[in-house]
Coordinates of C-alpha atoms and ligand atoms in Angstrom, one line a residue:
V263 CA 146.5 93.9 174.6
P264 CA 146.2 96.6 176.8
R265 CA 142.9 98.3 178.1
F266 CA 142.3 99.9 174.6
E267 CA 138.6 102.7 174.0
I268 CA 137.0 103.6 171.0
I269 CA 136.3 106.8 169.2
D270 CA 133.8 106.3 166.7
S271 CA 133.7 108.6 164.3
T272 CA 130.6 107.5 162.8
L273 CA 129.3 111.0 162.5
R274 CA 132.4 112.8 161.3
E275 CA 135.0 110.4 159.2
G276 CA 131.5 108.8 158.3
E277 CA 129.7 111.6 157.5
Q278 CA 132.7 112.1 154.3
F279 CA 131.1 108.8 153.3
A280 CA 130.0 109.0 149.7
N281 CA 126.0 107.9 150.5
A282 CA 126.2 109.7 153.9
F283 CA 123.4 112.2 154.5
F284 CA 122.6 113.2 158.5
T285 CA 119.8 115.0 159.4
L286 CA 119.7 116.3 162.7
E287 CA 117.3 113.8 164.1
N288 CA 119.4 110.4 162.4
K289 CA 122.7 112.1 163.9
I290 CA 121.1 111.9 167.8
R291 CA 119.8 108.2 166.7
I292 CA 123.1 107.5 165.7
A293 CA 124.5 108.9 169.2
K294 CA 122.0 107.4 171.0
A295 CA 122.6 103.9 169.3
L296 CA 126.7 104.4 170.2
D297 CA 126.3 105.1 173.6
D298 CA 124.1 102.9 174.2
F299 CA 126.6 100.3 172.4
G300 CA 129.3 101.6 174.9
V301 CA 131.7 103.5 172.7
D302 CA 134.0 105.4 175.0
Y303 CA 134.2 108.3 172.7
I304 CA 131.4 110.1 169.9
E305 CA 133.3 112.5 167.6
L306 CA 131.1 115.2 165.5
T307 CA 132.0 117.1 162.5
S308 CA 133.3 120.9 163.2
P309 CA 130.7 122.9 163.9
V310 CA 132.5 125.0 161.9
A311 CA 131.8 123.4 158.7
S312 CA 127.8 125.1 158.8
D313 CA 125.4 126.5 160.6
Q314 CA 123.7 123.1 161.0
A315 CA 127.2 121.8 162.1
R316 CA 127.6 123.4 165.2
E317 CA 123.8 123.1 165.9
E318 CA 124.2 119.4 165.3
V319 CA 127.0 119.2 168.5
E320 CA 125.7 121.6 170.3
T321 CA 122.1 119.5 170.2
I322 CA 123.9 116.2 170.7
C323 CA 126.1 117.5 173.9
K324 CA 123.1 117.9 176.0
L325 CA 121.8 114.7 175.0
G326 CA 123.5 113.4 178.4
L327 CA 124.8 110.6 177.0
K328 CA 125.7 108.0 179.9
N329 CA 128.4 106.0 178.2
S330 CA 130.3 108.7 176.0
K331 CA 132.1 111.4 175.7
I332 CA 131.8 113.7 173.1
L333 CA 134.7 115.3 170.9
T334 CA 134.8 117.4 167.9
H335 CA 137.4 117.6 165.0
I336 CA 138.6 120.6 164.2
R337 CA 141.5 122.2 161.7
C338 CA 144.7 123.3 163.5
H339 CA 143.2 127.0 163.6
M340 CA 142.0 129.4 166.8
H341 CA 139.3 130.3 165.1
D342 CA 138.1 127.0 164.8
A343 CA 139.3 126.4 168.8
K344 CA 136.8 129.1 169.9
I345 CA 133.7 127.9 168.6
A346 CA 134.6 124.1 169.3
V347 CA 135.2 125.2 173.7
E348 CA 132.0 127.2 173.1
T349 CA 129.7 123.7 172.2
G350 CA 130.0 121.5 175.3
V351 CA 131.9 118.9 174.6
D352 CA 134.0 117.4 176.6
G353 CA 137.1 117.3 174.3
V354 CA 138.6 118.6 170.6
N355 CA 140.0 116.1 168.5
V356 CA 142.7 118.8 166.5
F357 CA 144.5 117.9 163.6
I358 CA 146.8 119.0 160.6
G359 CA 148.6 117.6 157.4
T360 CA 152.7 117.2 157.9
S361 CA 153.2 114.8 154.8
N362 CA 155.1 116.7 152.3
F363 CA 152.0 116.4 150.1
L364 CA 149.4 117.6 152.8
R365 CA 151.9 120.8 152.9
Q366 CA 152.2 121.5 149.3
H367 CA 148.6 121.0 147.8
S368 CA 146.8 121.2 151.2
H369 CA 147.3 123.9 153.6
G370 CA 151.1 124.8 152.1
K371 CA 152.6 125.3 156.1
D372 CA 156.5 124.4 157.0
M373 CA 157.1 122.7 160.3
S374 CA 157.7 125.5 162.0
F375 CA 154.2 127.8 161.5
I376 CA 151.9 124.1 162.1
T377 CA 154.3 123.6 165.6
K378 CA 153.2 127.3 166.6
S379 CA 149.4 126.8 165.7
A380 CA 149.9 123.5 167.5
I381 CA 150.7 124.6 170.7
E382 CA 148.7 127.9 170.7
V383 CA 145.3 126.2 170.0
I384 CA 146.7 123.2 172.5
E385 CA 147.4 125.6 175.5
F386 CA 143.8 127.3 174.5
V387 CA 141.9 124.4 174.8
K388 CA 143.0 123.0 178.2
S389 CA 143.2 126.1 179.3
K390 CA 139.3 126.3 178.9
G391 CA 139.0 122.7 180.8
L392 CA 138.6 120.0 177.7
E393 CA 140.4 117.5 176.7
I394 CA 142.5 117.4 173.7
R395 CA 144.2 115.4 171.0
F396 CA 146.8 116.5 168.8
S397 CA 147.4 115.3 164.7
T398 CA 149.2 114.3 162.7
E399 CA 147.3 114.4 159.4
D400 CA 149.2 111.6 157.0
S401 CA 151.1 110.2 159.7
F402 CA 152.7 107.6 157.6
R403 CA 154.0 109.7 154.8
S404 CA 155.5 112.8 156.7
D405 CA 159.1 112.5 158.0
I406 CA 160.0 111.0 161.3
V407 CA 162.3 113.5 162.2
D408 CA 159.1 116.1 162.0
L409 CA 156.6 113.4 163.5
L410 CA 159.0 113.3 166.6
N411 CA 159.8 117.2 167.0
I412 CA 155.6 117.7 167.2
Y413 CA 155.0 115.2 169.1
T414 CA 157.0 115.5 171.9
T415 CA 156.7 119.2 171.4
V416 CA 152.8 118.9 172.2
D417 CA 153.4 115.9 174.7
K418 CA 155.2 118.3 177.1
I419 CA 152.1 120.9 176.4
G420 CA 150.6 118.5 177.9
V421 CA 147.6 117.0 175.9
N422 CA 145.5 114.1 176.9
R423 CA 146.6 112.5 173.4
I424 CA 148.3 111.6 169.9
G425 CA 146.6 111.0 166.9
I426 CA 148.8 108.7 164.2
A427 CA 146.7 108.9 161.3
D428 CA 146.4 106.3 157.7
T429 CA 145.1 108.6 156.2
V430 CA 145.8 107.0 152.7
G431 CA 145.5 104.3 153.9
G432 CA 148.4 102.4 152.5
A433 CA 150.1 101.5 156.0
N434 CA 150.7 97.8 156.7
P435 CA 151.1 96.0 160.1
R436 CA 154.7 96.1 160.5
Q437 CA 154.9 100.3 159.3
V438 CA 152.1 101.2 162.1
Y439 CA 154.0 98.7 164.8
E440 CA 157.4 100.4 164.0
L441 CA 156.0 103.9 163.8
I442 CA 154.2 103.5 166.7
R443 CA 157.3 102.2 168.9
T444 CA 158.8 104.7 167.8
I445 CA 156.4 107.4 168.9
K446 CA 155.6 105.3 172.4
S447 CA 159.1 105.7 173.4
S448 CA 159.3 109.0 172.9
V449 CA 155.7 110.5 174.7
K450 CA 154.2 110.5 178.1
C451 CA 150.6 110.7 177.0
E452 CA 148.1 107.8 175.0
I453 CA 148.8 106.8 171.5
E454 CA 145.0 107.2 169.3
T455 CA 144.9 106.0 165.4
H456 CA 143.1 106.7 162.8
F457 CA 143.3 104.0 159.9
H458 CA 142.0 103.8 156.3
N459 CA 141.2 101.0 154.8
D460 CA 141.8 101.3 151.0
T461 CA 144.2 98.3 150.8
G462 CA 142.0 96.2 153.2
C463 CA 144.5 96.3 156.9
A464 CA 142.7 98.3 158.7
I465 CA 141.8 96.2 161.5
A466 CA 144.6 94.6 161.2
N467 CA 146.4 98.1 161.7
A468 CA 144.8 99.3 164.6
Y469 CA 145.1 95.8 166.7
T470 CA 148.3 96.2 165.8
A471 CA 148.6 99.2 166.9
L472 CA 147.4 98.6 170.3
E473 CA 150.2 95.7 170.2
A474 CA 152.7 98.3 169.6
G475 CA 151.2 100.9 172.8
A476 CA 148.3 102.8 171.3
K477 CA 145.2 103.2 173.3
F478 CA 142.6 104.5 170.5
I479 CA 141.3 103.5 168.1
D480 CA 138.8 105.4 165.3
T481 CA 135.8 103.3 164.2
C482 CA 132.4 104.1 162.1
I483 CA 129.7 101.7 162.1
L484 CA 130.7 99.5 158.7
G485 CA 134.0 101.2 158.3
I486 CA 132.1 104.2 156.2
G487 CA 134.2 107.2 155.6
E488 CA 135.6 109.0 152.9
R489 CA 136.5 107.5 149.8
N490 CA 136.6 103.1 151.1
G491 CA 136.6 104.0 154.5
I492 CA 138.3 103.6 157.9
V493 CA 138.1 100.4 160.8
P494 CA 134.7 99.1 161.0
L495 CA 133.0 99.4 164.2
G496 CA 132.0 95.4 164.0
G497 CA 134.4 94.0 162.1
F498 CA 136.7 95.4 164.8
M499 CA 134.6 94.2 167.8
A500 CA 135.4 90.0 165.9
R501 CA 138.8 90.6 165.5
M502 CA 139.0 92.3 169.8
V503 CA 137.0 89.7 171.2
V504 CA 139.1 86.9 170.2
S505 CA 141.1 88.6 171.5
A506 CA 140.3 90.3 174.8
P507 CA 136.9 87.8 175.3
D508 CA 136.8 89.3 178.9
Y509 CA 137.2 92.7 178.6
V510 CA 135.2 93.2 175.2
K511 CA 132.1 91.3 176.5
S512 CA 132.2 93.2 179.8
K513 CA 132.6 96.3 178.6
Y514 CA 130.3 96.3 175.4
K515 CA 127.1 95.9 173.8
L516 CA 128.1 92.9 171.5
N517 CA 124.5 91.6 170.5
K518 CA 123.7 95.5 169.3
I519 CA 126.4 95.3 166.3
R520 CA 123.6 94.2 164.1
E521 CA 121.1 96.8 165.2
L522 CA 123.7 99.7 164.7
E523 CA 124.7 98.4 161.3
N524 CA 120.8 97.9 160.0
L525 CA 120.5 101.8 161.2
I526 CA 123.5 103.1 159.4
A527 CA 123.0 100.3 156.0
E528 CA 119.4 102.2 156.1
I529 CA 120.0 105.7 156.6
V530 CA 123.1 105.6 154.1
Q531 CA 121.3 103.2 151.8
V532 CA 123.8 100.3 151.2
N533 CA 123.6 96.7 151.9
I534 CA 125.5 95.1 154.7
P535 CA 128.7 92.6 152.8
F536 CA 127.6 89.0 152.7
N537 CA 131.0 88.8 153.8
N538 CA 131.3 90.7 156.5
P539 CA 132.5 90.1 160.2
I540 CA 129.4 88.8 162.3
T541 CA 126.8 90.3 160.5
G542 CA 127.6 89.0 157.1
F543 CA 124.6 86.8 156.0
C544 CA 126.3 83.6 156.1
A545 CA 128.9 84.4 158.9
F546 CA 127.9 81.9 160.7
T547 CA 126.2 79.7 158.2
H548 CA 128.4 75.9 157.6
K549 CA 127.8 73.9 154.5
A550 CA 130.7 70.8 153.9
G551 CA 129.1 67.4 155.8
I552 CA 132.8 67.5 157.4
H553 CA 132.1 71.1 158.9
A554 CA 128.3 70.4 159.9
K555 CA 128.7 66.8 161.6
A556 CA 131.5 68.7 163.8
I557 CA 129.8 72.0 164.2
L558 CA 127.2 70.2 165.5
A559 CA 129.0 67.5 167.9
N560 CA 131.3 71.3 169.3
P561 CA 130.7 74.8 167.4
S562 CA 134.1 75.2 168.1
T563 CA 135.6 73.1 166.2
Y564 CA 134.8 75.2 163.1
E565 CA 133.9 78.9 164.6
I566 CA 136.6 81.2 166.7
L567 CA 133.3 83.7 167.3
N568 CA 130.4 82.4 169.2
P569 CA 126.9 83.3 167.7
T570 CA 126.1 83.9 170.4
D571 CA 127.9 87.0 172.3
F572 CA 126.2 88.7 169.4
G573 CA 122.6 87.4 170.1
L574 CA 123.1 85.5 167.0
T575 CA 122.3 81.9 165.9
R576 CA 124.3 79.6 163.5
Y577 CA 123.2 78.1 160.9
I578 CA 123.9 74.5 159.4
H579 CA 123.3 74.4 155.1
F580 CA 122.3 71.5 154.8
A581 CA 120.5 71.3 150.8
N582 CA 123.0 71.1 148.9
R583 CA 125.5 68.1 147.4
L584 CA 128.4 68.9 149.7
T585 CA 126.0 68.0 153.0
G586 CA 126.8 64.7 154.8
W587 CA 124.3 62.5 156.8
N588 CA 124.4 63.9 160.6
A589 CA 123.3 67.5 158.9
I590 CA 120.3 65.6 157.1
K591 CA 119.6 63.9 160.5
A592 CA 120.0 66.8 162.5
R593 CA 116.5 68.2 159.9
V594 CA 114.8 65.4 160.3
E595 CA 114.7 65.7 164.1
Q596 CA 113.7 69.3 163.3
L597 CA 110.9 68.2 161.3
N598 CA 109.7 65.9 163.5
L599 CA 110.0 62.5 162.0
N600 CA 111.8 59.2 162.5
L601 CA 114.0 57.4 160.3
T602 CA 117.4 54.8 161.3
D603 CA 121.0 56.3 160.7
D604 CA 120.7 53.7 157.9
Q605 CA 117.9 55.3 156.3
I606 CA 119.2 58.9 156.7
K607 CA 122.7 57.5 154.6
I608 CA 119.8 56.8 152.3
V609 CA 118.1 59.4 151.8
T610 CA 121.1 61.4 152.5
Q611 CA 122.3 59.7 149.2
Q612 CA 119.3 60.8 147.4
I613 CA 119.5 64.5 148.2
K614 CA 123.2 64.4 147.1
K615 CA 122.2 63.1 143.7
M616 CA 119.9 66.1 143.4
G617 CA 122.1 69.0 144.4
D618 CA 124.9 67.1 141.6
I619 CA 121.9 68.2 139.2
R620 CA 121.0 71.7 140.3
P621 CA 121.0 73.7 143.2
L622 CA 118.6 73.2 145.9
G623 CA 116.1 74.9 148.3
I624 CA 115.2 74.3 151.8
E625 CA 111.8 72.8 150.7
D626 CA 113.8 70.4 148.1
V627 CA 115.3 68.7 150.5
D628 CA 112.6 68.8 153.2
S629 CA 109.9 67.1 150.6
I630 CA 112.4 64.6 149.7
I631 CA 112.9 63.2 152.8
K632 CA 109.1 63.4 153.7
D633 CA 108.8 61.7 150.4
F634 CA 111.0 58.7 151.6
H635 CA 109.6 58.9 155.3
S636 CA 106.2 58.0 153.7
K637 CA 107.0 55.4 151.5
E638 CA 109.3 53.8 154.2
N639 CA 106.2 54.1 156.7
E640 CA 104.3 52.4 153.5
I641 CA 106.3 49.6 153.5
V642 CA 105.9 48.9 156.8
L643 CA 102.7 48.8 157.5
Ligands
HCA208 C1 140.8 113.2 156.5 C2 141.3 113.9 157.9 C3 141.4 112.8 158.6 C4 141.8 112.8 160.0 C5 142.4 112.1 161.0 C6 142.7 112.3 162.4 C7 142.6 111.5 158.3 O1 141.8 113.6 155.4 O2 140.2 114.0 156.3 O3 142.0 113.4 163.1 O4 144.0 111.8 163.2 O5 142.2 110.5 157.5 O6 143.9 112.3 158.1 O7 140.1 111.6 158.8
CU209 CU1 140.2 109.7 157.9

């Protein structure tokens, strides 16, 4: 997998999430947090969207962020381009729909019109010394001949990146690999990708895109976006830290993921899913006795991710009927009590019996252990 870069779109695609309403103050907080984490680019809503949107772009450009370049996302129109280049951004992400669906039901333009506007907009943005990316919306339902024609044309004019978008979230990894391979072999410029998550393939598609030769991946914090959103930044980091540990750990501050997600969860009023990679409440909880025993001996036995890489800790769930004596022994030690292994095996049986009858809390287990401990000590005395 090559040296990939992240284009975070929480402040553009993420604004299309049903619950999102970002005040200027919150946009600034999010931009600073993304910069601190180390994303390579931050994509902002088009300055043409509203007066306030334009002010936001201008304000964020003036923050002087250290790690992240600023992009804004505009339609393939000269009108939008002229406003965008005046805002202070480092680059412009241009997009236009190329599938039959979008050409017929959205903007109504044919491929020759699209090509003409693309050339005009790209040459204009380049003449201002800014980075330019040209993307086709709904790439996976577009005609491959149309795609190759438009991408090779914009490549010749000298775009920095072309974008490939799975706008409806229907692509699977094999389709991604094939399309990106085909396009990669026809252009010199870098490839950016944008995957929606309607069918749950967004992270897998992003990973496969890198394997096929793409370099830039669009993400959003918690994956928020239109409908059920796009590639989640945290989940994508989980994937990539396994595939390219040194690169990922040296480039991105992984221990900021939880803070980033909490910030967004609070602002858009959602809970972090229980099964979220890295930050789901049980992402590092080990339950079955067999697992607990092995984790206590060597955590890698049942962990592909190391919680300490993210500033988190693992948890061994011992208050249940699947528990084993190794997990209970660890709890006995935490409680600072002295029991022999044979005694621990007996008390473990008591705990498992109780766990057959009802769900157990930590306090239940602790009081079973403490009762057992004091009774054993009475007998000794
Ligand atoms: C949308 C546009 C977009 C753009 C992606 C891109 C998409 O439909 O809201 O610029 O590459 O998903 O196609 O987010
Ligand atoms: Cu999108």
